[in-house]
Tab-separated table of C-alpha atoms in Angstrom:
chain	number	residue	atom	x	y	z
W	1	MET	CA	0.000	0.000	0.000
W	2	MET	CA	1.123	3.562	-0.638
W	3	ASN	CA	1.221	6.129	2.096
W	4	GLY	CA	-1.659	8.397	3.013
W	5	LYS	CA	-0.713	11.447	0.967
W	6	ASP	CA	-3.332	13.217	-1.159
W	7	ASN	CA	-1.544	11.925	-4.269
W	8	ASN	CA	-1.894	8.358	-3.034
W	9	TRP	CA	-2.765	6.906	-6.468
W	10	ILE	CA	-1.267	5.720	-9.738
W	11	LEU	CA	-2.169	7.249	-13.103
W	12	VAL	CA	-2.485	4.698	-15.926
W	13	VAL	CA	-2.243	6.299	-19.377
W	14	ASP	CA	-3.084	4.167	-22.418
W	15	ASP	CA	-5.355	4.736	-25.423
W	16	ASP	CA	-6.258	1.042	-25.406
W	17	ILE	CA	-9.286	1.325	-23.109
W	18	GLU	CA	-9.523	-2.395	-22.397
W	19	LEU	CA	-5.821	-2.731	-21.575
W	20	ALA	CA	-5.857	0.378	-19.405
W	21	GLN	CA	-8.737	-1.054	-17.408
W	22	LEU	CA	-6.941	-4.391	-17.058
W	23	VAL	CA	-3.779	-2.708	-15.758
W	24	SER	CA	-5.778	-0.473	-13.463
W	25	GLY	CA	-7.806	-3.371	-12.127
W	26	PHE	CA	-4.720	-5.478	-11.533
W	27	LEU	CA	-3.027	-2.677	-9.590
W	28	GLU	CA	-6.147	-2.055	-7.516
W	29	THR	CA	-6.397	-5.779	-6.742
W	30	ASN	CA	-2.894	-5.455	-5.309
W	31	GLY	CA	-3.774	-2.520	-3.085
W	32	TYR	CA	-3.129	0.570	-5.203
W	33	LYS	CA	-5.607	3.316	-6.010
W	34	THR	CA	-5.643	4.272	-9.685
W	35	LYS	CA	-6.964	6.745	-12.198
W	36	VAL	CA	-7.084	6.147	-15.957
W	37	GLU	CA	-6.505	8.551	-18.846
W	38	HIS	CA	-6.587	7.741	-22.574
W	39	ASN	CA	-5.436	11.044	-24.101
W	40	GLY	CA	-1.856	12.333	-24.036
W	41	LEU	CA	-2.529	16.029	-23.483
W	42	LYS	CA	-5.161	15.391	-20.821
W	43	ALA	CA	-2.781	12.968	-19.121
W	44	LEU	CA	-0.048	15.628	-19.081
W	45	GLN	CA	-2.411	18.107	-17.449
W	46	THR	CA	-3.364	15.537	-14.811
W	47	ILE	CA	0.270	14.605	-14.126
W	48	ILE	CA	1.396	18.182	-13.529
W	49	THR	CA	-1.666	19.509	-11.718
W	50	GLU	CA	-2.522	16.468	-9.590
W	51	GLN	CA	0.955	14.937	-9.033
W	52	PRO	CA	0.166	11.199	-8.824
W	53	ALA	CA	2.460	8.904	-6.856
W	54	LEU	CA	3.470	7.130	-10.080
W	55	VAL	CA	2.627	7.219	-13.808
W	56	VAL	CA	2.298	4.170	-16.055
W	57	LEU	CA	2.599	5.776	-19.482
W	58	ASP	CA	2.103	4.213	-22.923
W	59	VAL	CA	4.247	5.521	-25.793
W	60	MET	CA	1.493	5.566	-28.453
W	61	LEU	CA	-1.216	8.089	-27.515
W	62	PRO	CA	-3.570	10.454	-29.384
W	63	ASP	CA	-2.947	14.243	-29.403
W	64	MET	CA	0.452	13.927	-27.691
W	65	ASP	CA	2.628	10.798	-27.709
W	66	GLY	CA	4.007	9.313	-24.506
W	67	LEU	CA	7.568	10.500	-25.137
W	68	SER	CA	6.337	14.086	-25.452
W	69	VAL	CA	4.167	13.685	-22.351
W	70	CYS	CA	7.177	12.461	-20.396
W	71	ARG	CA	9.439	15.252	-21.651
W	72	GLN	CA	6.886	17.998	-20.941
W	73	ALA	CA	6.032	16.557	-17.534
W	74	ARG	CA	9.697	16.714	-16.561
W	75	HIS	CA	10.479	20.149	-17.998
W	76	GLY	CA	7.143	21.966	-17.925
W	77	TYR	CA	4.358	22.785	-20.363
W	78	PRO	CA	3.049	26.240	-21.397
W	79	GLY	CA	-0.012	27.214	-19.376
W	80	LEU	CA	0.653	24.695	-16.614
W	81	GLU	CA	2.548	25.646	-13.476
W	82	GLY	CA	5.280	23.323	-12.253
W	83	ASN	CA	6.494	19.927	-13.415
W	84	TYR	CA	6.581	16.302	-12.264
W	85	ASP	CA	9.530	14.598	-10.597
W	86	GLY	CA	7.778	11.395	-9.523
W	87	PRO	CA	8.449	7.989	-11.111
W	88	ILE	CA	7.357	7.326	-14.705
W	89	LEU	CA	7.125	3.772	-16.041
W	90	MET	CA	6.796	3.712	-19.837
W	91	LEU	CA	5.109	1.000	-21.926
W	92	THR	CA	5.444	0.340	-25.648
W	93	ALA	CA	4.164	-2.216	-28.127
W	94	LEU	CA	7.068	-1.642	-30.515
W	95	ASP	CA	9.701	-4.377	-30.632
W	96	ASN	CA	12.938	-2.407	-30.790
W	97	ASP	CA	15.224	-0.538	-28.445
W	98	ILE	CA	14.810	2.918	-30.026
W	99	ASP	CA	11.746	3.718	-27.930
W	100	GLU	CA	13.454	2.546	-24.755
W	101	VAL	CA	16.473	4.766	-25.399
W	102	ALA	CA	14.209	7.713	-26.280
W	103	GLY	CA	12.076	7.102	-23.207
W	104	LEU	CA	15.057	7.037	-20.875
W	105	GLU	CA	16.483	10.161	-22.509
W	106	THR	CA	13.209	12.058	-22.053
W	107	GLY	CA	13.102	11.315	-18.329
W	108	ALA	CA	11.384	7.956	-17.828
W	109	ASP	CA	12.510	5.976	-14.795
W	110	ASP	CA	11.799	2.545	-16.183
W	111	TYR	CA	10.501	0.823	-19.303
W	112	LEU	CA	8.453	-2.268	-20.164
W	113	ALA	CA	7.648	-3.718	-23.579
W	114	LYS	CA	4.158	-5.031	-24.297
W	115	PRO	CA	2.693	-7.520	-23.734
W	116	VAL	CA	3.381	-6.721	-20.105
W	117	ARG	CA	3.573	-9.582	-17.633
W	118	SER	CA	1.492	-8.688	-14.602
W	119	ARG	CA	4.007	-9.892	-12.028
W	120	VAL	CA	6.814	-7.953	-13.697
W	121	LEU	CA	4.653	-4.819	-13.811
W	122	LEU	CA	3.828	-5.168	-10.117
W	123	ALA	CA	7.494	-5.666	-9.221
W	124	ARG	CA	8.514	-2.543	-11.151
W	125	VAL	CA	5.716	-0.467	-9.602
W	126	ARG	CA	6.672	-1.565	-6.098
W	127	ALA	CA	10.342	-0.848	-6.713
W	128	LEU	CA	9.655	2.625	-8.112
W	129	LEU	CA	7.363	3.526	-5.218
W	130	ARG	CA	9.947	2.332	-2.675
W	131	ARG	CA	12.618	4.552	-4.123
W	132	ASN	CA	13.079	7.750	-2.114
W	133	PRO	CA	16.182	9.724	-3.118
W	134	HIS	CA	15.807	12.113	-0.178
W	135	GLU	CA	15.993	9.556	2.587
W	136	VAL	CA	18.951	7.387	3.520
W	137	PRO	CA	17.816	3.997	4.889
W	138	PRO	CA	19.529	2.673	8.009
W	139	LEU	CA	22.508	0.454	7.290
W	140	PRO	CA	23.724	-2.531	9.331
W	141	SER	CA	26.561	-1.758	11.720
W	142	THR	CA	28.659	-4.746	10.653
W	143	GLU	CA	31.502	-4.005	8.275
W	144	THR	CA	31.590	-5.583	4.818
W	145	GLN	CA	34.973	-6.636	3.470
W	146	ALA	CA	35.419	-4.340	0.484
W	147	SER	CA	38.023	-6.497	-1.214
W	148	GLU	CA	35.759	-9.556	-1.560
W	149	PRO	CA	32.129	-8.541	-2.167
W	150	VAL	CA	29.954	-11.338	-3.507
W	151	GLU	CA	26.820	-11.233	-5.613
W	152	ASP	CA	24.361	-12.039	-2.820
W	153	GLN	CA	25.636	-9.475	-0.311
W	154	ALA	CA	22.874	-7.162	0.887
W	155	VAL	CA	25.282	-4.256	1.490
W	156	ILE	CA	28.383	-3.562	-0.597
W	157	LYS	CA	30.860	-0.984	0.694
W	158	PHE	CA	33.755	0.729	-1.004
W	159	ASP	CA	35.838	3.785	-0.104
W	160	ASP	CA	33.168	6.430	-0.775
W	161	LEU	CA	30.228	4.344	-1.983
W	162	VAL	CA	27.693	2.162	-0.139
W	163	ILE	CA	25.195	0.078	-2.120
W	164	ASP	CA	22.262	-1.437	-0.221
W	165	LYS	CA	20.381	-4.020	-2.295
W	166	LYS	CA	17.571	-4.510	0.211
W	167	TYR	CA	16.624	-0.829	0.237
W	168	GLN	CA	17.784	-0.230	-3.365
W	169	SER	CA	19.905	2.657	-2.168
W	170	ALA	CA	23.290	3.935	-3.308
W	171	VAL	CA	25.016	6.460	-1.031
W	172	GLN	CA	28.165	8.284	-2.121
W	173	ASN	CA	30.068	10.515	0.299
W	174	GLY	CA	27.030	10.500	2.596
W	175	LYS	CA	24.595	11.604	-0.112
W	176	VAL	CA	21.964	9.454	-1.814
W	177	VAL	CA	22.549	8.890	-5.529
W	178	ASP	CA	19.193	9.309	-7.316
W	179	LEU	CA	19.150	6.225	-9.540
W	180	THR	CA	16.265	4.689	-11.436
W	181	THR	CA	15.418	1.061	-10.692
W	182	ALA	CA	17.252	-0.228	-13.760
W	183	GLU	CA	20.275	1.986	-13.086
W	184	PHE	CA	20.483	0.708	-9.528
W	185	GLU	CA	20.256	-2.913	-10.692
W	186	LEU	CA	23.096	-2.355	-13.156
W	187	LEU	CA	25.293	-0.564	-10.618
W	188	ALA	CA	24.679	-3.299	-8.045
W	189	LEU	CA	25.522	-6.004	-10.594
W	190	LEU	CA	28.808	-4.353	-11.579
W	191	ALA	CA	29.723	-3.538	-7.974
W	192	SER	CA	29.090	-7.162	-6.982
W	193	ASN	CA	31.873	-8.140	-9.371
W	194	PRO	CA	34.686	-5.608	-8.763
W	195	GLY	CA	37.759	-6.134	-10.886
W	196	VAL	CA	35.843	-8.478	-13.191
W	197	ILE	CA	34.968	-7.594	-16.785
W	198	CYS	CA	31.198	-7.914	-17.231
W	199	ASP	CA	30.349	-8.293	-20.901
W	200	ARG	CA	27.052	-7.130	-22.363
W	201	GLU	CA	25.771	-10.694	-22.750
W	202	PHE	CA	26.240	-11.273	-19.018
W	203	ILE	CA	24.495	-7.993	-18.209
W	204	SER	CA	21.621	-8.706	-20.623
W	205	ALA	CA	21.112	-12.172	-19.138
W	206	HIS	CA	20.903	-10.656	-15.638
W	207	PHE	CA	18.329	-8.085	-16.735
W	208	HIS	CA	16.337	-10.705	-18.627
W	209	LYS	CA	15.848	-12.554	-15.340
W	210	LEU	CA	14.406	-9.334	-13.924
W	211	GLY	CA	11.951	-8.994	-16.813
W	212	TYR	CA	13.914	-6.400	-18.806
W	213	GLU	CA	14.686	-6.558	-22.509
W	214	SER	CA	18.118	-4.913	-22.552
W	215	SER	CA	20.036	-4.164	-25.736
W	216	ASN	CA	23.649	-3.049	-26.009
W	217	ARG	CA	22.462	0.517	-26.583
W	218	THR	CA	20.343	0.655	-23.440
W	219	ILE	CA	23.147	-0.889	-21.364
W	220	ASP	CA	25.579	1.736	-22.643
W	221	LEU	CA	23.057	4.506	-22.000
W	222	ARG	CA	22.462	3.347	-18.424
W	223	VAL	CA	26.199	3.141	-17.751
W	224	SER	CA	26.569	6.676	-19.071
W	225	ARG	CA	23.772	7.917	-16.772
W	226	ILE	CA	25.218	6.109	-13.752
W	227	ARG	CA	28.625	7.661	-14.392
W	228	LYS	CA	27.075	11.105	-14.578
W	229	LYS	CA	25.214	10.622	-11.294
W	230	LEU	CA	28.366	9.319	-9.602
W	231	GLY	CA	30.413	12.221	-10.954
W	232	ASP	CA	32.494	9.677	-12.871
W	233	GLU	CA	32.504	11.266	-16.319
W	234	ASN	CA	36.269	11.531	-16.642
W	235	HIS	CA	37.964	9.918	-19.631
W	236	PRO	CA	38.773	7.240	-18.787
W	237	SER	CA	36.224	6.797	-15.992
W	238	THR	CA	37.708	5.844	-12.651
W	239	ARG	CA	34.763	3.893	-11.177
W	240	ILE	CA	33.148	2.117	-14.155
W	241	ARG	CA	35.748	1.521	-16.837
W	242	THR	CA	34.959	0.627	-20.429
W	243	ILE	CA	37.016	-2.316	-21.646
W	244	HIS	CA	36.722	-1.901	-25.402
W	245	GLY	CA	35.480	-4.953	-27.217
W	246	LYS	CA	34.771	-6.729	-23.930
W	247	GLY	CA	32.439	-4.855	-21.578
W	248	TYR	CA	32.576	-2.939	-18.297
W	249	LEU	CA	34.778	-3.260	-15.236
W	250	PHE	CA	33.831	-1.846	-11.832
W	251	VAL	CA	36.755	-0.449	-9.820
W	252	GLY	CA	36.344	-0.964	-6.069
W	253	ASP	CA	38.422	1.057	-3.620
W	254	ARG	CA	40.527	3.530	-5.572
């Protein structure tokens, strides 16, 4: 269940009326209040003026497509005051990675290709609603050996970076790093294998288990966004190194 704020509901935006009702009904069965909108421009107005807890947004919409809705919600729209910084989960029926890349670049937090599996949708919704970049969750007092982190560790610690898988939180120099769900999963995967080259096939296989369809382009884009949020945009990067022709290598304590 979501908390008791006035925006305690999820907006489902899809021009397929039957599908929108199915998604809405499924979410309500699992304890979430919902509203449904079928028109892009009307959805944008609702997002900015009513500030839902989360938006499930289809790419193909009448009047204004989902990518434009996402972009305008993030950066503002003429005649509407403010913008939206809550989580946006985008849906598309198109079977290629161009829409995923475009969606992530316009400000979406996560992405699912249709047909959407209900359990995967629920998992993504729960993860996005749990994420709170302004609050640092409590960490266990026991120390984790930085030199030998393993994949199933709940907390991974390095010199200036703490990654908590249970709370899906990354803290750098005492400040929370505002990562999307997919970005956190990728960072946690790389950090669980410090000093090991993770090729794109390995990364894609990991994301496939989580219900993602990840291409090389989306992996590269997410790495680029993680680097930016970690302040690791130097060439070469000092935290997540590109090993040309092979993949990515996470550097632990530097």
